[in-house]
Amino acid sequence: RENYAGFGLQVPRELFQFPGFPWPQDKKWEKFPAGAEVQEYILRYAEAFDLRPLCKFRTSVVQLSPKPAARGWAVEHLGEGEAAATTEDFDFVVVATGMYSTTPHFPVARGASDFAGEVLHSSSFTDAKQAAGKKVVVVGGGKSAVDCCVVGAKEGVSSTLLTRAPHWPVPRYLLNLVPFQWGTYSR
């Protein structure tokens, strides 16, 4: 599915690359790639290391069970259009559903039914024009919240970010001149 409006890297591309797989030199990449370029890079990585045959797309995990007699996990999964689930054994399981999970977590706040405005999850905020002419409030402190708030500020009347605890975002450039990695990641 589509990424939310404003999806892209907050760090220079050199800081977001797989070990041993720098950004390919056959094209000019943005310094802070947007979502489509990030996706292209990841697809190129998967192709270079022949990872696609190992991926199961359009597949739901039905159950994860620790293996009782040995280290590892039994993973029961059901692919789209399949009649029955299949179980496979794995040594490790990483749960990394993120914004691509089937059903986004969408808590309902007290008094939400009294709110006359539009309420969206970041996964359905796919067009920046959705914020045009509106006062935008974003609840959260993760990367998607910050990205959506920036888009809200650019397209809307105003944009406010509500977080449980403050965090310290780092600008892309220090003093609008020096890429931040040189000021924060150097010795």
Coordinates of N, CA and C in Angstrom, one line a residue:
R1 N 0.8 -1.2 0.0 CA 0.0 0.0 0.0 C 0.9 1.2 0.0
E2 N 0.3 2.4 -0.2 CA 1.0 3.6 -0.3 C 1.6 4.0 1.1
N3 N 2.7 4.8 1.0 CA 3.2 5.3 2.3 C 2.4 6.6 2.6
Y4 N 2.6 7.1 3.8 CA 1.9 8.3 4.2 C 2.6 9.5 3.5
A5 N 1.9 10.6 3.4 CA 2.4 11.8 2.8 C 3.7 12.2 3.5
G6 N 4.7 12.6 2.8 CA 5.9 13.1 3.4 C 6.9 12.0 3.8
F7 N 6.6 10.7 3.5 CA 7.5 9.6 3.9 C 8.8 9.7 3.2
G8 N 9.9 9.6 3.9 CA 11.2 9.6 3.4 C 12.2 9.6 4.5
L9 N 13.5 9.7 4.1 CA 14.6 9.6 5.2 C 14.8 11.0 5.8
Q10 N 15.0 10.9 7.1 CA 15.4 12.1 7.9 C 16.9 12.3 8.0
V11 N 17.6 11.2 7.5 CA 19.0 11.2 7.6 C 19.6 11.1 6.2
P12 N 20.8 11.5 6.0 CA 21.4 11.4 4.7 C 21.5 9.9 4.3
R13 N 21.3 9.6 3.0 CA 21.2 8.3 2.5 C 22.4 7.4 2.9
E14 N 23.6 8.0 3.1 CA 24.8 7.2 3.5 C 24.6 6.6 4.9
L15 N 23.8 7.2 5.7 CA 23.6 6.6 7.0 C 22.4 5.6 7.1
F16 N 21.8 5.4 5.9 CA 20.7 4.5 5.8 C 21.0 3.6 4.6
Q17 N 21.9 2.7 4.9 CA 22.3 1.7 3.8 C 22.7 0.4 4.5
F18 N 22.5 -0.7 3.8 CA 22.9 -2.0 4.3 C 24.4 -2.1 4.3
P19 N 25.0 -2.8 5.3 CA 26.4 -3.0 5.2 C 26.8 -3.8 3.9
G20 N 27.8 -3.2 3.3 CA 28.3 -3.9 2.1 C 27.5 -3.6 0.9
F21 N 26.5 -2.7 1.0 CA 25.6 -2.4 -0.2 C 25.3 -0.9 -0.2
P22 N 26.3 -0.1 -0.6 CA 26.1 1.3 -0.7 C 25.0 1.7 -1.8
W23 N 24.5 2.9 -1.7 CA 23.5 3.3 -2.7 C 24.2 3.2 -4.1
P24 N 23.5 2.5 -5.1 CA 24.1 2.3 -6.4 C 24.5 3.6 -7.1
Q25 N 25.6 3.5 -7.8 CA 26.1 4.7 -8.5 C 25.5 5.0 -9.9
D26 N 24.6 4.1 -10.3 CA 24.1 4.2 -11.7 C 23.0 5.3 -11.9
K27 N 22.7 6.0 -10.8 CA 21.7 7.1 -10.9 C 22.0 8.1 -9.8
K28 N 21.4 9.2 -10.0 CA 21.6 10.3 -9.0 C 20.4 10.2 -7.9
W29 N 20.8 9.9 -6.7 CA 19.8 9.8 -5.6 C 19.8 11.1 -4.8
E30 N 18.6 11.4 -4.3 CA 18.5 12.6 -3.4 C 19.3 12.4 -2.2
K31 N 19.8 13.5 -1.6 CA 20.6 13.4 -0.4 C 19.7 12.8 0.8
F32 N 18.4 13.2 0.8 CA 17.5 12.7 1.8 C 16.4 12.0 1.0
P33 N 16.5 10.8 0.5 CA 15.6 10.1 -0.4 C 14.2 10.1 0.2
A34 N 13.2 10.3 -0.8 CA 11.8 10.1 -0.5 C 11.5 8.6 -0.5
G35 N 10.2 8.3 -0.2 CA 9.8 6.9 -0.1 C 10.0 6.1 -1.3
A36 N 9.8 6.6 -2.5 CA 9.9 5.8 -3.7 C 11.4 5.4 -3.9
E37 N 12.3 6.3 -3.6 CA 13.8 6.0 -3.7 C 14.2 5.0 -2.7
V38 N 13.7 5.1 -1.5 CA 14.0 4.2 -0.4 C 13.5 2.8 -0.8
Q39 N 12.3 2.7 -1.4 CA 11.8 1.4 -1.8 C 12.6 0.9 -2.9
E40 N 13.0 1.7 -3.9 CA 13.9 1.2 -5.0 C 15.2 0.6 -4.4
Y41 N 15.8 1.3 -3.5 CA 17.1 0.9 -2.9 C 16.9 -0.5 -2.2
I42 N 15.8 -0.6 -1.5 CA 15.6 -1.9 -0.8 C 15.3 -3.0 -1.8
L43 N 14.5 -2.7 -2.8 CA 14.3 -3.7 -3.9 C 15.6 -4.1 -4.6
R44 N 16.4 -3.2 -4.8 CA 17.7 -3.5 -5.5 C 18.6 -4.4 -4.5
Y45 N 18.5 -4.1 -3.2 CA 19.2 -5.0 -2.3 C 18.7 -6.4 -2.3
A46 N 17.4 -6.5 -2.3 CA 16.7 -7.8 -2.3 C 17.1 -8.6 -3.6
E47 N 17.1 -7.9 -4.7 CA 17.5 -8.5 -6.0 C 19.0 -8.9 -6.0
A48 N 19.9 -8.0 -5.5 CA 21.3 -8.3 -5.5 C 21.6 -9.6 -4.7
F49 N 20.9 -9.8 -3.6 CA 21.1 -10.9 -2.7 C 20.1 -12.1 -2.9
D50 N 19.3 -12.0 -3.9 CA 18.3 -13.0 -4.3 C 17.4 -13.3 -3.1
L51 N 16.9 -12.3 -2.4 CA 16.1 -12.5 -1.3 C 14.6 -12.6 -1.6
R52 N 14.1 -12.2 -2.7 CA 12.7 -12.2 -3.1 C 12.1 -13.6 -2.9
P53 N 12.8 -14.7 -3.4 CA 12.2 -16.0 -3.2 C 12.0 -16.4 -1.8
L54 N 12.7 -15.8 -0.8 CA 12.5 -16.1 0.6 C 11.4 -15.3 1.2
C55 N 10.8 -14.4 0.5 CA 9.7 -13.5 1.1 C 8.4 -14.1 0.8
K56 N 7.4 -14.0 1.7 CA 6.1 -14.4 1.5 C 5.2 -13.1 1.6
F57 N 4.7 -12.7 0.5 CA 3.8 -11.5 0.4 C 2.4 -11.9 0.5
R58 N 1.6 -10.9 0.9 CA 0.1 -11.2 1.1 C -0.1 -12.4 1.9
T59 N 0.6 -12.5 3.1 CA 0.5 -13.7 3.9 C 0.3 -13.2 5.4
S60 N -0.7 -13.8 6.1 CA -0.9 -13.4 7.5 C -0.3 -14.5 8.4
V61 N 0.3 -14.0 9.5 CA 0.8 -14.9 10.5 C -0.4 -15.2 11.4
V62 N -0.7 -16.5 11.5 CA -1.9 -16.9 12.3 C -1.5 -17.2 13.7
Q63 N -0.3 -17.7 13.9 CA 0.2 -18.0 15.3 C 1.7 -18.2 15.3
L64 N 2.3 -17.7 16.4 CA 3.7 -18.0 16.7 C 3.8 -18.8 17.9
S65 N 4.5 -19.9 17.9 CA 4.6 -20.8 19.1 C 6.1 -21.1 19.3
P66 N 6.6 -20.9 20.6 CA 7.9 -21.4 20.8 C 8.0 -22.9 20.7
K67 N 9.0 -23.4 20.1 CA 9.2 -24.9 20.0 C 9.5 -25.5 21.4
P68 N 8.7 -26.4 21.8 CA 8.9 -26.9 23.2 C 10.2 -27.6 23.5
A69 N 10.7 -28.4 22.6 CA 11.9 -29.2 22.8 C 13.2 -28.6 22.3
A70 N 13.1 -27.5 21.6 CA 14.3 -27.0 21.0 C 14.2 -25.5 20.9
R71 N 15.3 -24.8 20.6 CA 15.2 -23.4 20.4 C 14.6 -23.1 19.1
G72 N 13.8 -22.1 19.0 CA 13.2 -21.7 17.8 C 11.7 -21.5 17.9
W73 N 11.0 -21.3 16.8 CA 9.6 -21.0 16.7 C 8.9 -21.8 15.6
A74 N 7.7 -22.1 15.9 CA 6.8 -22.7 14.8 C 5.9 -21.5 14.4
V75 N 6.0 -21.2 13.1 CA 5.2 -20.1 12.6 C 4.1 -20.6 11.7
E76 N 2.9 -20.4 12.1 CA 1.7 -20.8 11.2 C 1.3 -19.6 10.4
H77 N 1.2 -19.8 9.1 CA 0.8 -18.6 8.2 C -0.2 -19.1 7.2
L78 N -0.9 -18.1 6.7 CA -1.9 -18.3 5.7 C -1.8 -17.3 4.6
G79 N -1.5 -17.8 3.4 CA -1.4 -16.9 2.3 C -2.7 -16.5 1.7
E80 N -2.8 -15.3 1.0 CA -4.0 -14.9 0.4 C -4.5 -15.9 -0.6
G81 N -5.7 -16.4 -0.5 CA -6.2 -17.4 -1.5 C -5.9 -18.8 -1.1
E82 N -5.2 -19.0 -0.1 CA -4.9 -20.4 0.3 C -6.0 -21.0 1.2
A83 N -6.3 -22.3 1.0 CA -7.4 -22.9 1.8 C -7.0 -23.2 3.2
A84 N -5.7 -23.5 3.4 CA -5.3 -24.0 4.8 C -4.0 -23.3 5.2
A85 N -3.8 -23.1 6.5 CA -2.6 -22.5 7.0 C -1.4 -23.6 6.9
T86 N -0.2 -23.1 6.8 CA 1.0 -23.9 6.8 C 1.8 -23.5 8.0
T87 N 2.5 -24.5 8.6 CA 3.4 -24.2 9.7 C 4.9 -24.5 9.3
E88 N 5.8 -23.6 9.6 CA 7.2 -23.8 9.3 C 8.0 -23.4 10.6
D89 N 9.1 -24.1 10.7 CA 10.0 -23.8 11.9 C 11.1 -22.9 11.5
F90 N 11.4 -21.9 12.5 CA 12.4 -20.9 12.3 C 13.3 -20.8 13.5
D91 N 14.5 -20.4 13.4 CA 15.4 -20.2 14.6 C 15.0 -19.0 15.3
F92 N 14.7 -17.9 14.6 CA 14.4 -16.6 15.1 C 13.2 -16.0 14.5
V93 N 12.5 -15.2 15.2 CA 11.3 -14.4 14.7 C 11.6 -12.9 15.0
V94 N 11.4 -12.1 14.0 CA 11.4 -10.7 14.2 C 10.0 -10.1 13.9
V95 N 9.4 -9.5 14.8 CA 8.1 -8.9 14.5 C 8.3 -7.4 14.2
A96 N 8.1 -7.1 12.9 CA 8.4 -5.7 12.4 C 7.3 -5.3 11.5
T97 N 6.1 -5.3 12.0 CA 4.9 -5.0 11.1 C 4.9 -3.5 10.7
G98 N 5.2 -2.6 11.6 CA 5.3 -1.2 11.3 C 4.0 -0.7 10.6
M99 N 4.2 0.3 9.7 CA 3.1 0.9 9.1 C 2.4 0.0 8.0
Y100 N 3.0 -1.1 7.7 CA 2.4 -2.0 6.7 C 1.6 -3.1 7.3
S101 N 1.3 -3.1 8.6 CA 0.4 -4.1 9.2 C -1.0 -3.9 8.6
T102 N -1.7 -5.0 8.5 CA -3.0 -5.0 7.9 C -4.0 -4.1 8.5
T103 N -4.0 -4.1 9.9 CA -5.0 -3.2 10.6 C -4.1 -2.3 11.5
P104 N -4.0 -1.0 11.2 CA -3.3 -0.1 12.0 C -3.9 0.0 13.4
H105 N -3.1 0.2 14.4 CA -3.6 0.5 15.7 C -4.2 1.9 15.8
F106 N -5.4 2.0 16.1 CA -6.1 3.3 16.1 C -6.9 3.5 17.3
P107 N -6.3 3.9 18.4 CA -7.1 4.1 19.7 C -8.1 5.2 19.5
V108 N -9.2 5.1 20.2 CA -10.3 6.1 20.1 C -10.2 6.9 21.5
A109 N -10.0 8.2 21.4 CA -9.9 9.0 22.6 C -11.3 9.4 23.1
R110 N -11.3 9.6 24.4 CA -12.6 10.1 25.1 C -13.1 11.3 24.3
G111 N -14.3 11.4 24.1 CA -14.9 12.6 23.4 C -14.7 12.6 21.9
A112 N -14.2 11.6 21.3 CA -13.9 11.5 19.9 C -15.2 11.7 19.1
S113 N -16.3 11.2 19.6 CA -17.6 11.3 18.9 C -18.1 12.7 18.8
D114 N -17.6 13.6 19.7 CA -18.0 15.0 19.7 C -17.1 15.8 18.7
F115 N -16.0 15.3 18.2 CA -15.1 16.0 17.3 C -15.7 16.0 15.9
A116 N -15.9 17.2 15.3 CA -16.5 17.4 14.0 C -15.5 17.2 12.8
G117 N -14.2 17.2 13.1 CA -13.2 17.2 12.1 C -12.9 15.8 11.6
E118 N -12.0 15.6 10.7 CA -11.6 14.4 10.1 C -10.5 13.7 11.0
V119 N -10.6 12.4 11.3 CA -9.6 11.7 12.0 C -9.0 10.7 11.1
L120 N -7.6 10.7 11.0 CA -6.9 9.8 10.1 C -5.8 9.1 10.8
H121 N -5.5 7.9 10.4 CA -4.3 7.2 10.8 C -3.2 7.6 9.8
S122 N -1.9 7.6 10.2 CA -0.9 8.0 9.2 C -0.9 7.1 7.9
S123 N -1.3 5.9 8.1 CA -1.4 5.0 6.9 C -2.4 5.4 5.9
S124 N -3.4 6.2 6.3 CA -4.4 6.7 5.3 C -4.2 8.2 4.9
F125 N -3.1 8.8 5.4 CA -2.8 10.1 5.1 C -1.8 10.1 3.9
T126 N -2.3 9.8 2.7 CA -1.4 9.5 1.6 C -1.3 10.7 0.6
D127 N -2.0 11.7 0.8 CA -2.0 12.9 -0.1 C -1.9 14.1 0.8
A128 N -0.8 14.9 0.6 CA -0.6 16.1 1.4 C -1.8 17.1 1.3
K129 N -2.5 17.0 0.2 CA -3.6 18.0 0.0 C -4.8 17.7 1.0
Q130 N -4.7 16.5 1.7 CA -5.8 16.2 2.7 C -5.7 17.3 3.8
A131 N -4.5 17.9 4.0 CA -4.3 18.9 5.1 C -4.6 20.3 4.6
A132 N -4.8 20.5 3.3 CA -4.9 21.9 2.8 C -6.1 22.6 3.5
G133 N -5.7 23.8 4.0 CA -6.7 24.7 4.6 C -7.2 24.3 6.0
K134 N -6.6 23.3 6.6 CA -7.0 22.8 7.9 C -6.0 23.0 9.0
K135 N -6.5 23.1 10.2 CA -5.7 23.1 11.4 C -5.4 21.6 11.7
V136 N -4.2 21.2 11.7 CA -3.8 19.8 11.8 C -3.2 19.6 13.2
V137 N -3.6 18.5 13.9 CA -2.9 18.1 15.1 C -2.5 16.6 14.9
V138 N -1.3 16.3 15.2 CA -0.8 14.9 15.1 C -0.4 14.4 16.5
V139 N -0.9 13.2 16.8 CA -0.7 12.6 18.1 C 0.4 11.5 17.9
G140 N 1.5 11.6 18.6 CA 2.6 10.6 18.5 C 3.9 11.3 18.5
G141 N 4.9 10.5 18.6 CA 6.3 11.0 18.6 C 7.3 10.3 17.7
G142 N 6.8 9.3 17.0 CA 7.6 8.6 16.1 C 7.9 9.3 14.8
K143 N 8.6 8.6 13.9 CA 9.0 9.2 12.7 C 7.8 9.6 11.8
S144 N 6.8 8.7 11.7 CA 5.6 9.0 10.9 C 4.9 10.2 11.5
A145 N 4.8 10.3 12.8 CA 4.1 11.5 13.4 C 4.8 12.8 13.0
V146 N 6.1 12.8 13.1 CA 6.9 14.0 12.8 C 6.8 14.3 11.3
D147 N 6.9 13.3 10.4 CA 6.7 13.5 9.0 C 5.3 14.1 8.6
C148 N 4.3 13.5 9.2 CA 2.9 14.0 9.0 C 2.7 15.4 9.5
C149 N 3.3 15.7 10.6 CA 3.2 17.1 11.2 C 3.9 18.1 10.2
V150 N 5.0 17.7 9.7 CA 5.7 18.6 8.7 C 4.9 18.8 7.5
V151 N 4.3 17.8 7.0 CA 3.4 17.9 5.8 C 2.2 18.8 6.2
G152 N 1.6 18.6 7.4 CA 0.5 19.4 7.9 C 0.9 20.9 7.9
A153 N 2.2 21.2 8.4 CA 2.6 22.6 8.4 C 2.8 23.2 7.1
K154 N 3.2 22.4 6.1 CA 3.4 22.9 4.7 C 2.1 23.1 4.0
E155 N 1.1 22.2 4.2 CA -0.1 22.3 3.5 C -1.3 22.9 4.2
G156 N -1.3 22.8 5.6 CA -2.4 23.3 6.3 C -2.3 24.7 6.8
V157 N -3.3 25.1 7.6 CA -3.3 26.4 8.2 C -2.3 26.4 9.3
S158 N -2.3 25.4 10.1 CA -1.3 25.2 11.2 C -1.1 23.7 11.5
S159 N -0.1 23.4 12.2 CA 0.2 22.0 12.5 C 0.8 21.9 13.9
T160 N 0.2 21.0 14.8 CA 0.6 20.9 16.2 C 1.0 19.4 16.4
L161 N 2.1 19.1 17.1 CA 2.5 17.7 17.4 C 2.3 17.5 18.9
L162 N 1.5 16.5 19.2 CA 1.3 16.2 20.7 C 2.0 14.9 21.0
T163 N 2.9 14.9 22.0 CA 3.6 13.7 22.3 C 3.5 13.5 23.8
R164 N 3.7 12.3 24.2 CA 3.7 11.9 25.7 C 4.9 12.6 26.4
A165 N 6.1 12.5 25.7 CA 7.3 13.0 26.3 C 8.1 13.8 25.2
P166 N 8.8 14.8 25.6 CA 9.6 15.5 24.5 C 10.7 14.7 24.0
H167 N 11.1 14.9 22.8 CA 12.3 14.4 22.3 C 13.0 15.5 21.4
W168 N 14.2 15.2 21.1 CA 15.0 16.3 20.5 C 15.3 16.0 19.0
P169 N 14.5 16.5 18.1 CA 14.8 16.3 16.7 C 16.1 17.0 16.3
V170 N 16.8 16.4 15.4 CA 18.0 17.0 14.9 C 17.8 17.5 13.5
P171 N 18.2 18.7 13.2 CA 18.0 19.3 11.9 C 18.9 18.6 10.8
R172 N 18.4 18.6 9.6 CA 19.2 18.0 8.5 C 20.6 18.7 8.4
Y173 N 20.6 20.0 8.6 CA 21.8 20.8 8.5 C 22.0 21.7 9.7
L174 N 23.2 21.7 10.3 CA 23.5 22.6 11.4 C 23.8 24.0 10.9
L175 N 23.1 25.0 11.4 CA 23.3 26.3 10.9 C 23.0 26.5 9.4
N176 N 22.2 25.6 8.9 CA 21.8 25.6 7.5 C 23.0 25.4 6.6
L177 N 24.1 24.9 7.1 CA 25.3 24.7 6.3 C 25.9 23.3 6.3
V178 N 26.1 22.8 7.5 CA 26.9 21.6 7.7 C 25.9 20.4 7.9
P179 N 26.0 19.4 7.1 CA 25.2 18.2 7.3 C 25.3 17.7 8.7
F180 N 24.2 17.4 9.3 CA 24.2 17.1 10.8 C 25.1 15.9 11.1
Q181 N 25.3 14.9 10.2 CA 26.1 13.8 10.6 C 27.5 14.2 10.9
W182 N 28.0 15.3 10.3 CA 29.4 15.7 10.6 C 29.5 16.3 12.0
G183 N 28.4 16.9 12.5 CA 28.4 17.5 13.8 C 28.0 16.5 14.9
T184 N 27.3 15.4 14.6 CA 26.9 14.5 15.6 C 27.5 13.1 15.5
Y185 N 28.0 12.7 14.4 CA 28.6 11.4 14.2 C 30.1 11.4 14.0
S186 N 30.7 12.5 14.3 CA 32.2 12.5 14.1 C 32.9 12.5 15.4
R187 N 34.2 12.1 15.4 CA 35.0 12.1 16.6 C 35.7 13.4 16.8

